[in-house]
Amino acid sequence: QQQVKQSPQSLIVQKGGISIINCAYENTAFDYFPWYQQFPGKGPALLIAIRPDVSEKKEGRFTISFNKSAKQFSLHIMDSQPGDSATYFCAASSLDSNYQLIWGAGTKLIIKP
Amino acid sequence: EPEVTQTPSHQVTQMGQEVILRCVPISNHLYFYWYRQILGQKVEFLVSFYNNEISEKSEIFDDQFSVERPDGSNFTLKIRSTKLEDSAMYFCASRRDRGNEKLFFGSGTQLSVL
């Protein structure tokens, strides 16, 4: 019940295309869903996050779509750029668990010029 | 912009030796965490710390591990007797307060146990 399942494991997208990464969860107590971006040798950096009271959140080229009934959420990167090449992790947490993050397995995204 | 800082960036040690990984969380943050990431795998929760005590720990965080906030600014992770399987990137993270869910991570310490 504590798992967050992320797919795909790796993704190659042409520059200018849309990158889509999906996550699914089971624990309905989760109330915070962040996406982290990690470059090699660096720590994860918070990219964008959503709470279950909204179905979509957009920040620049990054959008989270959230489907509460399906217990799924996804990250969309519009107009993908080579600089977006990184590993992306979805995660979930709740106030009850002190916002201890439960992580997805990660998606290695490569944007081809 | 304030950030979480970790030292050293790389640590090489012999199996059975003790190591201490150091972190300076963001100054007005109250909740502190250690996570680890074995190469190519997902990030795993180790322990959370609040008000000078452990608030939660995972099954990875056994008796060989301990955490301490010795002086009000540093937050350390000690591994008493390192094993080969402790080789990983260790990340410290901090969060401002109970109602604020944003977690900020340091750049990590790459621990290699030989």
XYZ file of C-alpha atoms in Angstrom:
227
model
C 0.000 0.000 0.000
C 2.973 2.250 0.514
C 4.276 1.815 -3.025
C 4.409 4.361 -5.790
C 4.752 2.792 -9.229
C 6.441 4.851 -11.919
C 6.711 4.281 -15.647
C 8.443 4.215 -18.021
C 11.878 3.358 -16.675
C 13.496 5.324 -19.492
C 12.225 7.668 -22.173
C 13.745 9.226 -25.262
C 12.015 12.270 -26.722
C 12.939 14.540 -29.602
C 13.661 18.164 -28.812
C 10.428 20.122 -28.888
C 8.305 17.075 -28.133
C 6.179 16.267 -25.085
C 7.626 14.031 -22.371
C 5.090 12.131 -20.273
C 5.907 10.172 -17.122
C 3.255 8.322 -15.167
C 2.846 7.311 -11.544
C 0.258 5.330 -9.625
C -0.314 4.932 -5.910
C -2.550 2.918 -3.603
C -2.559 4.678 -0.255
C -5.503 7.083 -0.218
C -3.992 8.879 2.791
C -1.364 10.463 0.542
C -2.071 14.165 0.216
C 1.049 15.558 -1.408
C 2.540 14.481 -4.726
C 5.837 16.047 -5.754
C 8.045 15.478 -8.755
C 11.780 15.697 -8.325
C 14.417 16.226 -10.994
C 17.868 14.772 -10.476
C 20.983 15.418 -12.526
C 23.942 13.014 -12.259
C 25.924 13.565 -9.072
C 23.350 15.949 -7.620
C 20.590 15.671 -5.073
C 16.942 15.555 -6.116
C 15.460 19.012 -6.648
C 11.773 19.735 -6.274
C 10.314 20.488 -9.688
C 6.584 20.772 -9.154
C 4.030 19.346 -6.735
C 0.284 18.933 -6.443
C -2.335 18.270 -3.782
C -5.349 16.041 -4.505
C -7.854 18.906 -4.399
C -6.886 19.982 -7.925
C -6.684 17.975 -11.145
C -3.913 19.909 -12.804
C -1.056 22.228 -11.942
C 1.105 24.024 -14.459
C 4.416 25.780 -13.946
C 6.029 26.938 -17.143
C 6.603 23.948 -19.405
C 5.864 21.477 -16.607
C 2.355 20.224 -15.843
C 1.098 17.664 -13.340
C -2.165 15.933 -14.178
C -3.861 14.263 -11.238
C -6.646 11.669 -11.355
C -7.841 11.045 -7.811
C -10.347 8.308 -8.675
C -7.754 6.345 -10.634
C -5.028 7.135 -8.079
C -2.696 8.227 -10.832
C -0.683 11.318 -11.592
C 1.602 12.255 -14.414
C 4.239 14.786 -15.363
C 4.104 16.420 -18.760
C 7.068 18.368 -20.075
C 6.075 20.512 -23.037
C 8.593 21.637 -25.672
C 11.207 19.303 -24.153
C 14.766 20.606 -24.276
C 18.152 18.837 -24.044
C 18.638 20.552 -20.671
C 15.623 18.604 -19.390
C 17.620 15.377 -19.731
C 17.707 14.017 -16.191
C 16.147 11.369 -13.978
C 12.665 12.233 -12.762
C 11.147 10.803 -9.611
C 7.548 10.985 -8.549
C 6.796 10.677 -4.865
C 3.911 10.737 -2.440
C 3.544 11.598 1.201
C 1.070 12.629 3.860
C 0.953 14.889 6.875
C 0.221 11.797 9.002
C 3.623 10.363 8.126
C 5.466 13.652 8.648
C 5.683 14.002 4.881
C 8.100 11.105 4.663
C 8.416 10.659 0.910
C 7.586 7.356 -0.766
C 9.459 7.386 -4.063
C 8.811 5.988 -7.475
C 11.631 4.079 -9.160
C 12.616 6.976 -11.411
C 12.523 7.669 -15.143
C 15.667 8.467 -17.056
C 14.680 11.051 -19.650
C 16.870 11.793 -22.650
C 15.981 14.637 -24.976
C 17.573 14.223 -28.398
C 18.623 17.447 -30.121
C 18.861 30.925 -1.913
C 19.398 28.883 1.266
C 20.428 25.312 0.700
C 21.185 22.074 2.492
C 24.911 21.398 2.495
C 26.551 18.011 2.921
C 30.134 17.018 3.570
C 32.122 15.227 2.394
C 30.951 14.829 -1.184
C 32.801 11.513 -1.412
C 33.851 9.136 1.349
C 35.805 5.943 0.873
C 36.136 3.580 3.807
C 37.106 0.039 4.643
C 34.467 -2.486 5.629
C 33.961 -2.466 9.392
C 35.043 1.137 9.845
C 32.842 3.860 11.291
C 31.815 6.794 9.122
C 30.081 10.054 9.939
C 28.238 11.911 7.227
C 27.573 15.562 7.928
C 24.756 17.860 6.929
C 23.872 21.468 7.606
C 20.123 21.845 7.040
C 18.518 25.146 6.079
C 18.701 27.337 9.170
C 15.007 27.855 10.012
C 13.988 24.284 9.217
C 12.767 21.990 11.967
C 12.426 18.557 10.330
C 15.429 16.621 9.097
C 15.781 13.476 7.055
C 18.322 11.047 5.720
C 17.695 9.140 2.508
C 19.962 6.891 0.501
C 20.145 5.898 -3.126
C 22.026 2.839 -4.298
C 23.369 3.379 -7.800
C 20.603 3.118 -10.373
C 17.914 2.435 -7.799
C 15.179 4.449 -6.152
C 15.654 6.818 -3.265
C 14.997 5.094 0.078
C 13.938 6.695 3.344
C 16.214 6.050 6.303
C 15.142 8.285 9.175
C 13.346 11.470 10.129
C 14.299 13.682 13.063
C 12.390 16.388 14.890
C 12.789 18.133 18.228
C 16.050 16.326 18.910
C 14.676 12.858 18.493
C 13.955 10.303 15.826
C 10.335 10.551 14.720
C 10.382 7.702 12.223
C 12.844 5.194 10.813
C 12.819 2.492 8.156
C 13.939 -1.113 8.484
C 17.175 -0.112 6.783
C 17.998 2.079 9.776
C 19.182 -0.695 12.097
C 21.415 -0.575 15.177
C 24.450 0.232 13.032
C 22.962 3.626 12.193
C 22.513 6.631 14.429
C 21.719 10.307 13.954
C 22.583 13.308 15.997
C 22.139 17.057 16.011
C 25.125 17.915 18.170
C 25.193 21.710 18.055
C 21.944 23.128 16.683
C 23.216 23.459 13.131
C 24.799 20.160 12.101
C 22.851 16.965 11.531
C 24.953 13.822 11.306
C 24.452 10.231 10.226
C 26.823 7.708 11.754
C 27.303 4.187 10.467
C 29.071 2.273 13.205
C 30.540 -0.648 11.289
C 30.176 -0.251 7.560
C 29.243 -3.114 5.254
C 29.778 -3.422 1.512
C 26.040 -3.003 0.961
C 26.132 0.409 2.673
C 27.788 1.788 -0.451
C 25.338 4.376 -1.763
C 24.661 8.055 -2.157
C 23.335 9.459 1.102
C 21.105 12.511 0.967
C 20.202 14.807 3.807
C 16.977 16.787 3.534
C 15.139 19.344 5.616
C 11.660 20.783 5.877
C 10.578 24.030 7.484
C 7.685 23.096 9.738
C 4.785 20.711 10.259
C 2.455 22.364 7.766
C 5.056 22.854 5.059
C 5.530 19.790 2.908
C 8.404 21.006 0.724
C 11.533 18.941 1.244
C 14.907 20.371 0.259
C 17.802 18.025 -0.474
C 21.546 18.370 -0.238
C 23.852 17.242 -3.038
C 24.658 14.026 -1.245
C 27.656 12.093 0.031
C 28.806 9.214 -2.126
C 29.902 6.490 0.306
C 32.071 3.686 -1.044
C 32.792 0.771 1.280
C 35.702 -1.401 0.138
